[in-house]
Amino acid sequence: MSTLPGRGHTSSSTPSLDGKGGTDSAAKVGKSTKRTGPSYVYYRLYTKLGAFESNRSLYNNDHFIGRIPSKLFPPPHTVASVRRTLCKLEGLSEPDKALVFAPLSSPAPKEDSARLSLHAPSGPGLSEQDPIALVVESEKRTKDVKQPEKLPECSDDTDIHYLYYRVYSAEGEGDEEKAKTSFDEGDVSLGRINTLFIAPPHTAGSLKACIAKVEGLVTPGHALYKDMELFEDMTSDTAMGDTDVICFQGHIYPGSDGGDPVALVNATANTAADQKAEPTQAKVLSEYPLDTAATNRALSDGSESKFTKRARLLSTFGYEKDKPTWLTINRDEVVYTDGIILTVTRPSNNQSGPGYMAINSKREKGFVWQWNVEFI
């Protein structure tokens, strides 16, 4: 039988001072093994298509890493209990369908009965560098969660592991299409994504789904998705299987070198009526991914008479440091958009991604991430 911290047998010839068979000194010795100060659970949120933002984010300029005090998790600390608590505190639906990966790099989700040590000195979920991953069916929130007014800034010297890729269309026209995450004006078809944005388990299938989401391509469940193939590098003769495991730990993995990216072939754009893009405006934005002034000028173009598509917002965030480019959003608020998918870079952290220009009830106009929008 294991001994709980601070509850081991202590022999002493000193008589009891509290009438309960123990001494003050023994009690102090027992308590000395406990952690001092508050403890937290760190985590990242995903759907099968990739990462989405936490409503309990740790940083003002990085909403993808969440943190919750350990004291908010009731015992026993099983995977099932932790999963339900995370979903409740994040306002996420269908907790019984969610999966927990601890650590994030695990090849398979944890069993519901497995226990997580939320008060240990170290381990999965106990530090920002070793978060657990919660993979849910949908990003849709069931309630608002108010963010603290002041959050610290994430350090700019964070070591980001990128995955580099190229996308080739199903038509095979040979045109050099600009990647939505293009970062090099001399090679616009080369894109890159943070490996932390790829949902676990880390396989060729989850990588393919993440690239498809970022690039506005058809995603799993679409009839044409099965035709897309992911190649380990530009010289590969055979595509990777969706279940092939990819380890993003360390510095060498498929796509780790911009000179030798993975290749997604037979890619088909998502041509749903509410997601058709007008290339002229999207092109203007993507040519200036790091030029805030030019981006703001591009965002101001276009007639508001085209903003006729109604959409519901799925999250609540202020984006104070990203104004006026970004729109402050409130969950369940109805906004109007022209349905044009744009790729914009956040000034506060240089993170790029797809989204829409939207106008709220106050006639305020700004950019909203694609994953925070649900057309109605």
C-alpha atoms as one frame of an Amber mdcrd trajectory, in Angstrom:
protein
   0.000   0.000   0.000   1.446   3.360  -0.981   1.934   6.117   1.556   0.317
   9.466   0.901   2.612  12.524   1.187   2.728  13.856   4.686   0.853  10.871
   6.124   3.643   8.388   6.799   4.180   6.791  10.204   6.346   8.892  12.555
   7.821   7.457  15.732   8.557   9.785  18.613   9.059   9.536  22.348   7.642
  12.997  22.815   4.185  12.920  24.395   1.213  14.159  22.474   0.622  17.888
  22.650  -2.740  17.918  20.864  -4.423  14.940  22.477  -4.574  13.083  19.136
  -1.392  11.114  19.296   0.745  13.583  17.298   3.040  16.525  17.935   3.364
  19.978  16.451   6.819  19.167  15.132   5.607  15.987  13.462   2.804  17.876
  11.799   5.232  20.449  10.460   7.465  17.705   9.069   4.457  16.128   7.337
   3.452  19.402   5.684   6.942  20.221   4.448   6.545  17.898   1.449   3.623
  19.865   0.023   4.069  22.306  -2.847   4.024  25.945  -1.885   2.091  28.536
  -3.825  -0.739  27.972  -6.309  -0.568  25.105  -8.798  -2.120  25.117 -12.263
  -3.141  22.791 -15.063  -1.847  23.855 -18.490  -3.546  22.640 -21.644  -4.196
  23.195 -25.342  -7.501  22.807 -27.188  -7.979  21.030 -30.503 -10.534  19.677
 -32.901  -9.428  17.033 -35.367  -8.574  19.877 -37.768  -6.134  21.607 -35.445
  -5.786  24.040 -32.543  -8.266  26.684 -31.452  -8.120  29.400 -28.807  -8.739
  28.942 -25.093 -11.214  31.083 -23.161  -8.843  30.877 -20.187  -5.651  31.803
 -21.963  -2.348  32.335 -20.209  -1.096  35.200 -22.375  -2.634  38.306 -23.868
  -0.862  37.719 -27.189  -1.218  33.929 -27.342  -4.684  32.536 -26.645  -3.783
  28.961 -27.647  -2.310  27.941 -24.273  -4.798  27.760 -21.395  -4.292  27.596
 -17.631  -6.698  26.702 -14.805  -5.930  26.481 -11.048  -5.582  22.870  -9.915
  -7.960  23.518  -7.011 -10.868  23.788  -9.472 -10.557  20.096 -10.392 -12.533
  17.876  -7.971 -11.102  14.492  -6.965 -10.616  11.833  -8.070  -8.316  13.198
 -10.752  -9.129  10.633 -13.406  -8.976  11.455 -17.111 -12.782  11.371 -17.280
 -13.091  13.855 -14.395 -10.401  16.208 -15.737 -11.950  16.102 -19.204 -15.416
  17.018 -17.886 -13.998  19.860 -15.779 -11.990  21.317 -18.655 -15.015  21.226
 -20.954 -17.208  22.845 -18.302 -14.751  25.637 -17.505 -14.124  26.275 -21.221
 -17.824  26.196 -22.050 -17.411  23.300 -24.502 -20.190  20.854 -25.310 -20.166
  17.047 -25.515 -17.422  16.359 -22.934 -18.016  12.595 -23.196 -16.770  12.685
 -26.796 -13.582  14.588 -25.948 -10.174  12.921 -25.820  -7.252  13.676 -23.496
  -3.634  13.295 -24.576  -1.122  13.492 -21.738   1.528  14.362 -22.699   0.518
  16.181 -25.875   2.850  13.994 -27.954   1.144  10.738 -26.871   0.300   8.409
 -29.774  -3.075   7.532 -28.219  -5.548   9.178 -25.837  -5.549   8.335 -22.142
  -8.097   5.857 -20.809 -10.930   7.395 -18.798  -9.875   5.508 -15.671  -6.231
   6.669 -15.819  -5.203   9.141 -13.137  -3.436  12.469 -13.628  -1.209  13.883
 -10.874  -2.375  17.501 -10.762  -0.429  18.388  -7.608   2.902  16.709  -8.357
   6.135  18.730  -8.824   6.172  17.913 -12.536   4.384  15.923 -15.198   1.873
  16.312 -18.056  -0.271  19.396 -17.609   1.824  20.907 -14.826   3.867  23.345
 -16.903   3.473  25.492 -19.980   6.151  23.420 -21.718   4.340  20.136 -21.030
   0.590  20.811 -21.441  -2.099  18.202 -21.861  -4.215  18.249 -25.030  -8.004
  18.200 -25.088  -9.433  17.171 -28.463 -13.148  17.952 -28.836 -15.745  17.469
 -31.549 -16.525  21.164 -32.030 -15.185  24.603 -31.103 -18.721  25.807 -30.374
 -19.140  27.230 -26.868 -22.128  26.714 -24.599 -21.428  29.748 -22.417 -19.316
  32.875 -22.110 -16.128  32.829 -20.038 -14.828  36.245 -19.067 -11.110  36.704
 -19.579  -9.036  38.545 -16.960  -8.619  42.185 -17.885  -4.833  41.999 -17.703
  -2.737  39.085 -18.905   1.049  38.913 -19.314   2.694  39.002 -22.729   4.247
  35.851 -24.170   7.987  36.224 -24.671   9.118  36.849 -28.244  12.059  34.458
 -27.832   9.838  31.359 -27.670  11.390  28.531 -29.673   8.761  27.744 -32.328
   9.026  24.488 -34.265   7.614  25.095 -37.731   6.456  22.600 -40.314   6.980
  23.733 -43.917   4.717  22.637 -46.757   3.647  23.195 -50.356   0.172  22.652
 -51.794  -0.555  21.441 -55.329  -4.060  21.758 -56.751  -6.110  18.900 -58.146
  -6.274  20.646 -61.526  -2.489  20.397 -61.887  -2.240  23.679 -63.758   1.282
  24.252 -62.511   0.581  27.776 -61.242   2.518  28.883 -58.211  -0.340  29.441
 -55.765   0.438  31.572 -52.755   0.242  29.703 -49.454  -2.108  31.211 -46.879
   0.777  31.128 -44.379   3.381  32.452 -46.820   6.254  34.207 -45.062   8.921
  34.567 -47.791   8.214  37.057 -50.597  10.784  35.235 -52.719   8.926  31.911
 -52.416   5.220  32.614 -51.946   4.069  29.000 -52.409   5.998  27.871 -49.331
   3.851  27.880 -46.198   4.557  27.048 -42.596   2.580  26.233 -39.459   3.518
  25.928 -35.815   3.682  22.208 -34.967   1.703  22.970 -31.791  -1.283  23.770
 -34.032  -1.451  20.157 -35.272  -3.957  18.025 -33.361  -2.848  14.841 -31.607
  -2.299  12.051 -32.285   0.491  13.341 -34.491   0.036  11.403 -37.707   0.152
  12.184 -41.401  -3.650  12.318 -41.254  -3.780  14.999 -38.545  -1.113  17.023
 -40.382  -3.056  16.800 -43.645  -6.253  17.931 -41.911  -4.472  20.890 -40.302
  -2.987  22.082 -43.618  -6.408  21.687 -45.263  -8.044  23.846 -42.583  -5.419
  26.590 -42.760  -5.447  26.658 -46.575  -9.243  26.669 -46.896  -9.337  23.256
 -48.578 -11.916  20.499 -48.256 -11.623  18.745 -44.903 -12.337  15.179 -43.659
 -15.880  14.159 -44.503 -15.885  15.848 -47.916 -16.092  13.503 -50.898 -12.914
  14.926 -52.473 -10.796  14.852 -49.306  -9.786  11.229 -49.850  -8.093  12.203
 -53.112  -5.589  14.488 -51.383  -2.216  12.905 -50.725   0.565  14.022 -48.395
   4.174  13.309 -49.369   7.025  13.324 -46.858   9.189  15.464 -49.140   9.458
  16.679 -52.721  11.321  13.550 -53.872   8.943  10.936 -52.410   7.410   8.396
 -54.800   4.708   7.207 -52.407   2.297   9.229 -50.275   2.208   8.748 -46.527
  -0.689   6.818 -44.985  -3.032   8.735 -42.708  -2.048   6.534 -39.751   1.709
   7.038 -40.221   3.104   8.502 -36.993   5.098  11.750 -37.112   7.171  12.836
 -34.119   7.529  16.617 -33.829   9.837  16.443 -30.838  13.392  17.473 -31.578
  14.439  19.405 -34.660  14.281  16.754 -37.404  10.912  15.585 -38.740   9.106
  15.668 -42.120   8.790  19.314 -43.118  11.213  20.605 -40.467  13.420  22.176
 -43.163  12.046  24.905 -45.436  14.256  23.555 -48.194  12.639  20.133 -47.962
   8.914  20.657 -47.168   6.090  18.139 -47.175   3.825  18.287 -50.238   0.024
  18.117 -50.273  -1.085  16.989 -53.728  -4.550  16.944 -55.373  -5.730  19.719
 -53.055  -9.276  20.941 -53.668 -10.475  24.313 -52.419 -13.575  24.503 -50.266
 -16.082  26.090 -52.632 -19.077  26.209 -50.281 -21.288  29.199 -51.130 -20.444
  31.013 -47.901 -16.689  30.487 -48.273 -15.944  31.532 -51.862 -13.015  33.915
 -51.974 -12.522  36.920 -54.203  -8.826  36.610 -55.099  -8.285  40.330 -55.637
  -8.813  41.370 -52.001  -7.185  38.245 -50.573  -4.129  38.868 -52.741  -3.755
  42.441 -51.525  -3.695  41.275 -47.917  -1.347  38.356 -48.397   1.259  40.501
 -50.124   1.824  42.439 -46.900   1.701  39.818 -44.127   4.021  41.733 -41.797
   3.223  45.320 -42.844   0.514  46.507 -40.445  -0.107  49.829 -42.193  -0.545
  48.186 -45.599  -2.770  45.519 -44.084  -4.996  48.150 -42.489  -5.340  49.938
 -45.822  -6.338  46.688 -47.511  -8.838  45.876 -44.774 -10.560  49.210 -45.294
 -11.210  48.464 -48.966 -14.505  47.059 -50.232 -18.081  48.169 -50.049 -20.056
  47.448 -46.891 -23.043  46.696 -49.098 -21.418  43.289 -49.729 -21.570  42.384
 -46.022 -24.833  40.465 -46.284 -23.938  37.054 -44.812 -25.094  36.581 -41.208
 -22.766  34.756 -38.830 -22.639  33.949 -35.135 -19.449  34.435 -33.130 -18.255
  31.427 -31.134 -15.853  33.060 -28.648 -15.259  36.184 -26.571 -11.977  38.111
 -26.897 -10.930  41.755 -26.787  -7.857  41.752 -29.084  -6.905  45.142 -27.601
  -3.327  44.998 -28.923  -4.466  44.051 -32.427  -6.823  46.957 -33.061  -7.946
  48.408 -35.393  -7.271  45.384 -37.616  -9.003  42.913 -35.265 -12.624  43.089
 -34.178 -13.552  42.664 -30.517 -15.821  39.617 -30.417 -18.489  38.365 -28.029
 -19.867  34.835 -28.107 -23.299  34.465 -29.755 -23.158  38.005 -31.152 -24.494
  38.174 -34.709 -22.236  39.919 -37.237 -22.276  40.400 -40.993 -19.509  39.432
 -43.389 -18.912  39.332 -47.124 -17.812  35.674 -46.848 -14.383  36.349 -48.355
 -11.632  34.271 -46.756  -8.565  36.393 -46.009  -5.237  35.586 -44.398  -4.039
  38.217 -41.941  -1.126  38.361 -39.497  -1.765  39.462 -35.917   0.444  42.462
 -35.072   0.910  41.325 -31.459   2.459  37.923 -32.178   2.887  37.534 -35.970
   0.522  34.539 -36.068  -1.174  34.166 -39.444  -4.403  32.444 -40.300  -7.620
  32.526 -42.340 -10.702  34.526 -41.422 -13.258  37.120 -42.484 -13.860  40.838
 -42.283 -16.999  41.387 -40.206 -19.247  44.231 -39.032 -20.981  44.108 -35.640
 -24.123  45.838 -34.371 -22.079  48.905 -33.395 -20.934  49.269 -37.027 -17.400
  48.361 -35.970 -15.445  46.563 -38.660 -12.531  44.191 -38.220 -10.986  40.800
 -38.840 -12.255  37.608 -37.156 -10.562  34.194 -37.202 -12.385  31.661 -39.394
 -12.750  29.218 -36.485 -14.611  31.856 -34.434 -17.355  32.220 -37.064 -20.451
  30.081 -37.680 -22.643  31.077 -40.616 -26.392  31.122 -39.894
